[in-house]
Amino acid sequence: DAPAPAADSTPNDLASFTPHAPIRNMPTPPPPDPDRERFVNAVFDRAESWAEAQIARDFALEARLERELEASTSTAAPASPEDPDEAIVNLTDTGNMRRLVRRYGVNMRYCAPWATWMLWDGVRWVRDVYGVVTRAAIKTALAIKKEALAVSGSDEDATKERKAITAWSTKSESAAKISAMIELAQTHRRVGVVPDAFDRDPLRVNLPNGTFCLRIGGLIAHDPRFMITKLAGAAYDPNAPRALWLAFLEAAQPADEIRAFLQRLAGHW
């Protein structure tokens, strides 16, 4: 007969485990530190203040984007003479895309590599993180009803046309039609841009009160055609005190001509 297997000598921890065994030697928690509590409360207060300020800035920017986009409807671009088909605005998804671009295309761009819409806020181009383009598409769909009112005549053909436009306007308000309008607009030649289109001129410095052109040494008005996304924190003031800068130049370079050259080289006119 085969020998009996040897007994397992491995200790069984479960056999000695007592459920709900008391935990001993727990460290006593330290007493509360008033200074630390004040510091933590101050940090949270500051964080809340920063968050509130950020929300206020976001609301202000969103309102400015909405305002600029609505202002662009008064300067809506006409159909491109290079493409006569642009003048055709049918009751289709493509027609809705052309309606959107005509109403708002001046102040909106789509950058495919960034997968984001860029909007002109009156000072610079910024990313649309607020859904402004979607709201613009909704307004475009709602405005189609006005096209029905513009159809003149009381004959059967005019009546059919008004009914068709009204029906298409209602259909265009659906989520699918709004999405199709926006998606098609991304590929429009007036709207689509590449990242290199932005901030390509190093001699234009964008400031809150205008764009300083280093070529002419003067301030010019903000212009969406400059395609600038950057903004410096200080406004341009030609009468700003510069005693410290002039003192440094005199100490570093006594010669008037060279000092004037260094001043222009550094962008101080």
Coordinates of C-alpha atoms in Angstrom, one line a residue:
D1 CA 0.0 0.0 0.0
A2 CA 1.0 3.6 -0.7
P3 CA 2.2 5.5 2.3
A4 CA -0.3 8.0 3.8
P5 CA 0.4 11.7 2.8
A6 CA 2.3 13.7 5.4
A7 CA 0.3 16.2 7.4
D8 CA 0.4 19.8 6.2
S9 CA 2.6 21.7 8.6
T10 CA 1.8 25.2 7.1
P11 CA 0.3 27.4 9.8
N12 CA -3.4 28.3 9.1
D13 CA -3.7 32.0 9.8
L14 CA -7.5 31.8 9.4
A15 CA -7.7 29.4 12.3
S16 CA -6.2 32.0 14.7
F17 CA -8.1 35.0 13.2
T18 CA -10.7 36.5 15.6
P19 CA -13.3 38.6 13.9
H20 CA -13.6 42.2 15.2
A21 CA -10.4 41.9 17.2
P22 CA -9.7 45.1 19.0
I23 CA -7.0 47.2 17.4
R24 CA -4.4 48.2 19.9
N25 CA -1.7 50.8 20.1
M26 CA -3.6 53.4 17.9
P27 CA -1.8 56.7 17.9
T28 CA -3.6 59.6 19.6
P29 CA -4.5 62.2 17.0
P30 CA -2.8 65.6 17.5
P31 CA -4.7 68.5 18.9
P32 CA -6.1 70.9 16.3
D33 CA -3.6 73.6 15.2
P34 CA -5.3 77.0 15.0
D35 CA -2.7 78.4 12.7
R36 CA -3.0 75.5 10.3
E37 CA -6.8 75.8 10.3
R38 CA -6.6 79.5 9.6
F39 CA -4.1 78.8 6.7
V40 CA -6.4 76.1 5.2
N41 CA -9.4 78.4 5.5
A42 CA -7.6 81.2 3.8
V43 CA -6.5 78.9 1.0
F44 CA -10.1 77.8 0.4
D45 CA -11.4 81.4 0.6
R46 CA -8.9 82.5 -2.0
A47 CA -9.7 79.5 -4.2
E48 CA -13.4 80.4 -4.0
S49 CA -12.7 84.0 -4.8
W50 CA -10.5 82.9 -7.8
A51 CA -13.2 80.6 -9.0
E52 CA -15.9 83.3 -8.7
A53 CA -13.6 85.7 -10.6
Q54 CA -13.0 83.1 -13.3
I55 CA -16.7 82.5 -13.7
A56 CA -17.3 86.2 -14.0
R57 CA -14.6 86.5 -16.7
D58 CA -16.1 83.5 -18.5
F59 CA -19.5 85.1 -18.5
A60 CA -18.0 88.4 -19.8
L61 CA -16.1 86.7 -22.5
E62 CA -19.1 84.6 -23.6
A63 CA -21.3 87.7 -23.8
R64 CA -18.6 89.5 -25.8
L65 CA -18.3 86.6 -28.2
E66 CA -22.1 86.5 -28.6
R67 CA -22.1 90.3 -29.3
E68 CA -19.3 90.2 -31.8
L69 CA -20.9 87.2 -33.6
E70 CA -24.2 89.0 -33.8
A71 CA -22.5 92.2 -35.0
S72 CA -21.0 90.1 -37.9
T73 CA -24.5 89.6 -39.3
S74 CA -24.6 93.3 -40.4
T75 CA -21.4 92.7 -42.4
A76 CA -22.4 89.3 -43.8
A77 CA -20.1 88.3 -46.6
P78 CA -21.8 88.0 -50.0
A79 CA -21.5 84.9 -52.2
S80 CA -18.0 84.4 -53.6
P81 CA -17.7 85.5 -57.2
E82 CA -15.3 82.6 -57.7
D83 CA -18.0 80.1 -56.9
P84 CA -21.4 81.0 -58.4
D85 CA -22.9 78.0 -56.6
E86 CA -22.5 79.9 -53.3
A87 CA -25.4 82.1 -54.4
I88 CA -27.7 79.0 -54.3
V89 CA -29.2 78.5 -50.9
N90 CA -31.5 75.5 -51.1
L91 CA -33.7 73.8 -48.4
T92 CA -30.9 71.3 -47.7
D93 CA -28.1 70.8 -45.2
T94 CA -25.7 72.4 -47.6
G95 CA -28.1 75.4 -47.9
N96 CA -28.2 75.7 -44.1
M97 CA -24.4 75.6 -44.0
R98 CA -24.3 78.5 -46.5
R99 CA -26.8 80.4 -44.4
L100 CA -24.7 80.0 -41.3
V101 CA -21.5 81.2 -43.1
R102 CA -23.2 84.2 -44.6
R103 CA -24.6 85.3 -41.2
Y104 CA -21.6 84.7 -39.0
G105 CA -18.7 83.6 -41.2
V106 CA -16.8 86.9 -40.8
N107 CA -16.0 86.2 -37.1
M108 CA -15.8 82.5 -37.0
R109 CA -13.0 80.0 -38.1
Y110 CA -12.6 76.3 -37.7
C111 CA -9.1 74.8 -37.2
A112 CA -9.3 71.1 -38.0
P113 CA -5.9 70.1 -36.5
W114 CA -7.0 71.7 -33.2
A115 CA -10.5 70.3 -33.6
T116 CA -11.9 73.6 -32.3
W117 CA -13.9 76.6 -33.4
M118 CA -12.1 80.0 -33.1
L119 CA -14.2 83.2 -32.6
W120 CA -13.3 86.8 -32.8
D121 CA -14.1 88.6 -29.5
G122 CA -13.3 92.1 -30.7
V123 CA -9.7 92.0 -29.6
R124 CA -8.3 88.6 -30.6
W125 CA -9.3 85.1 -31.7
V126 CA -10.3 82.7 -28.9
R127 CA -11.5 79.1 -28.7
D128 CA -15.2 78.6 -28.5
V129 CA -15.6 76.6 -25.2
Y130 CA -19.0 78.0 -24.5
G131 CA -21.1 76.6 -27.4
V132 CA -21.5 79.9 -29.1
V133 CA -21.3 78.4 -32.6
T134 CA -24.0 76.0 -31.7
R135 CA -26.3 78.8 -30.6
A136 CA -25.4 80.7 -33.8
A137 CA -26.5 77.6 -35.8
I138 CA -29.8 77.5 -33.9
K139 CA -30.4 81.2 -34.6
T140 CA -29.7 80.5 -38.3
A141 CA -32.3 77.7 -38.3
L142 CA -34.9 79.9 -36.6
A143 CA -34.2 82.7 -39.1
I144 CA -35.3 80.5 -42.1
K145 CA -38.9 81.3 -41.3
K146 CA -38.2 84.9 -42.3
E147 CA -37.4 83.7 -45.8
A148 CA -41.0 82.5 -46.1
L149 CA -42.3 86.0 -45.3
A150 CA -40.1 87.4 -48.0
V151 CA -41.8 85.3 -50.7
S152 CA -44.2 87.6 -52.5
G153 CA -47.4 86.6 -54.4
S154 CA -50.6 84.9 -53.6
D155 CA -50.7 82.3 -56.3
E156 CA -50.4 78.6 -55.8
D157 CA -46.6 78.5 -56.5
A158 CA -45.9 81.2 -53.9
T159 CA -48.1 79.5 -51.3
K160 CA -46.3 76.2 -51.9
E161 CA -42.9 77.8 -51.6
R162 CA -43.8 79.5 -48.3
K163 CA -45.1 76.2 -46.9
A164 CA -42.0 74.4 -48.0
I165 CA -39.7 77.0 -46.4
T166 CA -41.7 77.0 -43.2
A167 CA -41.6 73.2 -43.0
W168 CA -37.9 73.1 -43.6
S169 CA -37.3 75.8 -41.0
T170 CA -39.0 73.6 -38.4
K171 CA -37.1 70.5 -39.5
S172 CA -33.8 72.5 -39.4
E173 CA -34.3 73.0 -35.6
S174 CA -33.6 69.4 -34.9
A175 CA -30.4 68.3 -33.3
A176 CA -29.4 66.3 -36.4
K177 CA -29.8 69.3 -38.7
I178 CA -28.0 71.7 -36.3
S179 CA -25.1 69.2 -36.1
A180 CA -25.0 68.8 -39.9
M181 CA -25.0 72.6 -40.4
I182 CA -22.0 73.0 -38.1
E183 CA -20.1 70.0 -39.4
L184 CA -20.5 71.1 -43.1
A185 CA -19.4 74.7 -42.1
Q186 CA -16.1 73.4 -40.8
T187 CA -15.0 72.6 -44.4
H188 CA -16.1 75.9 -45.9
R189 CA -13.3 77.7 -47.7
R190 CA -14.0 81.0 -45.8
V191 CA -14.1 79.2 -42.4
G192 CA -11.4 76.5 -42.4
V193 CA -7.9 77.5 -41.3
V194 CA -4.7 75.8 -40.2
P195 CA -2.7 76.6 -37.0
D196 CA -0.1 78.5 -39.0
A197 CA -2.7 81.1 -39.9
F198 CA -2.7 82.4 -36.4
D199 CA 0.0 84.7 -34.8
R200 CA 2.1 84.6 -38.0
D201 CA 3.4 88.2 -37.7
P202 CA 6.0 88.7 -35.0
L203 CA 6.0 92.5 -35.6
R204 CA 2.4 93.0 -34.3
V205 CA 1.9 93.1 -30.6
N206 CA -1.7 92.8 -29.4
L207 CA -2.6 95.0 -26.5
P208 CA -5.9 95.8 -24.7
N209 CA -6.2 99.2 -26.4
G210 CA -5.0 98.2 -29.9
T211 CA -2.3 96.4 -31.9
F212 CA 1.1 97.9 -31.8
C213 CA 2.9 97.6 -35.1
L214 CA 6.6 97.6 -34.8
R215 CA 7.0 98.4 -38.5
I216 CA 5.5 101.9 -38.1
G217 CA 6.1 102.3 -34.4
G218 CA 2.4 103.1 -33.6
L219 CA -0.8 101.7 -32.4
I220 CA -3.5 100.5 -34.8
A221 CA -7.0 99.2 -34.3
H222 CA -7.7 95.6 -33.5
D223 CA -8.5 93.7 -36.7
P224 CA -9.6 90.0 -37.1
R225 CA -7.6 89.8 -40.3
F226 CA -4.4 89.9 -38.3
M227 CA -5.4 86.5 -36.9
I228 CA -3.9 87.2 -33.5
T229 CA -4.7 85.0 -30.5
K230 CA -2.3 86.6 -28.0
L231 CA -2.9 89.5 -25.7
A232 CA -0.5 91.4 -23.5
G233 CA -1.6 92.5 -20.1
A234 CA -0.6 96.2 -20.3
A235 CA -2.2 98.8 -22.6
Y236 CA 0.0 101.1 -24.7
D237 CA 0.7 104.5 -23.2
P238 CA 3.0 106.7 -25.2
N239 CA 3.4 109.1 -22.2
A240 CA 4.2 106.3 -19.7
P241 CA 7.1 107.2 -17.4
R242 CA 10.4 105.6 -18.6
A243 CA 13.0 107.3 -16.4
L244 CA 14.5 103.9 -15.3
W245 CA 14.8 102.7 -18.9
L246 CA 16.5 105.9 -20.1
A247 CA 18.9 105.9 -17.1
F248 CA 19.9 102.3 -17.9
L249 CA 20.5 103.2 -21.6
E250 CA 22.7 106.2 -20.7
A251 CA 24.7 104.0 -18.3
A252 CA 25.1 101.2 -20.8
Q253 CA 25.8 103.3 -23.9
P254 CA 26.8 106.9 -23.8
A255 CA 26.7 107.4 -27.6
D256 CA 23.4 109.0 -28.6
E257 CA 23.1 107.3 -32.0
I258 CA 23.8 103.8 -30.7
R259 CA 21.6 104.4 -27.7
A260 CA 18.7 105.4 -30.0
F261 CA 19.4 102.2 -32.1
L262 CA 19.3 100.0 -29.0
Q263 CA 16.1 101.6 -27.9
R264 CA 14.4 100.9 -31.3
L265 CA 15.9 97.4 -31.3
A266 CA 14.2 96.7 -28.0
G267 CA 10.9 98.0 -29.3
H268 CA 10.9 101.2 -27.3
W269 CA 10.1 104.1 -29.7

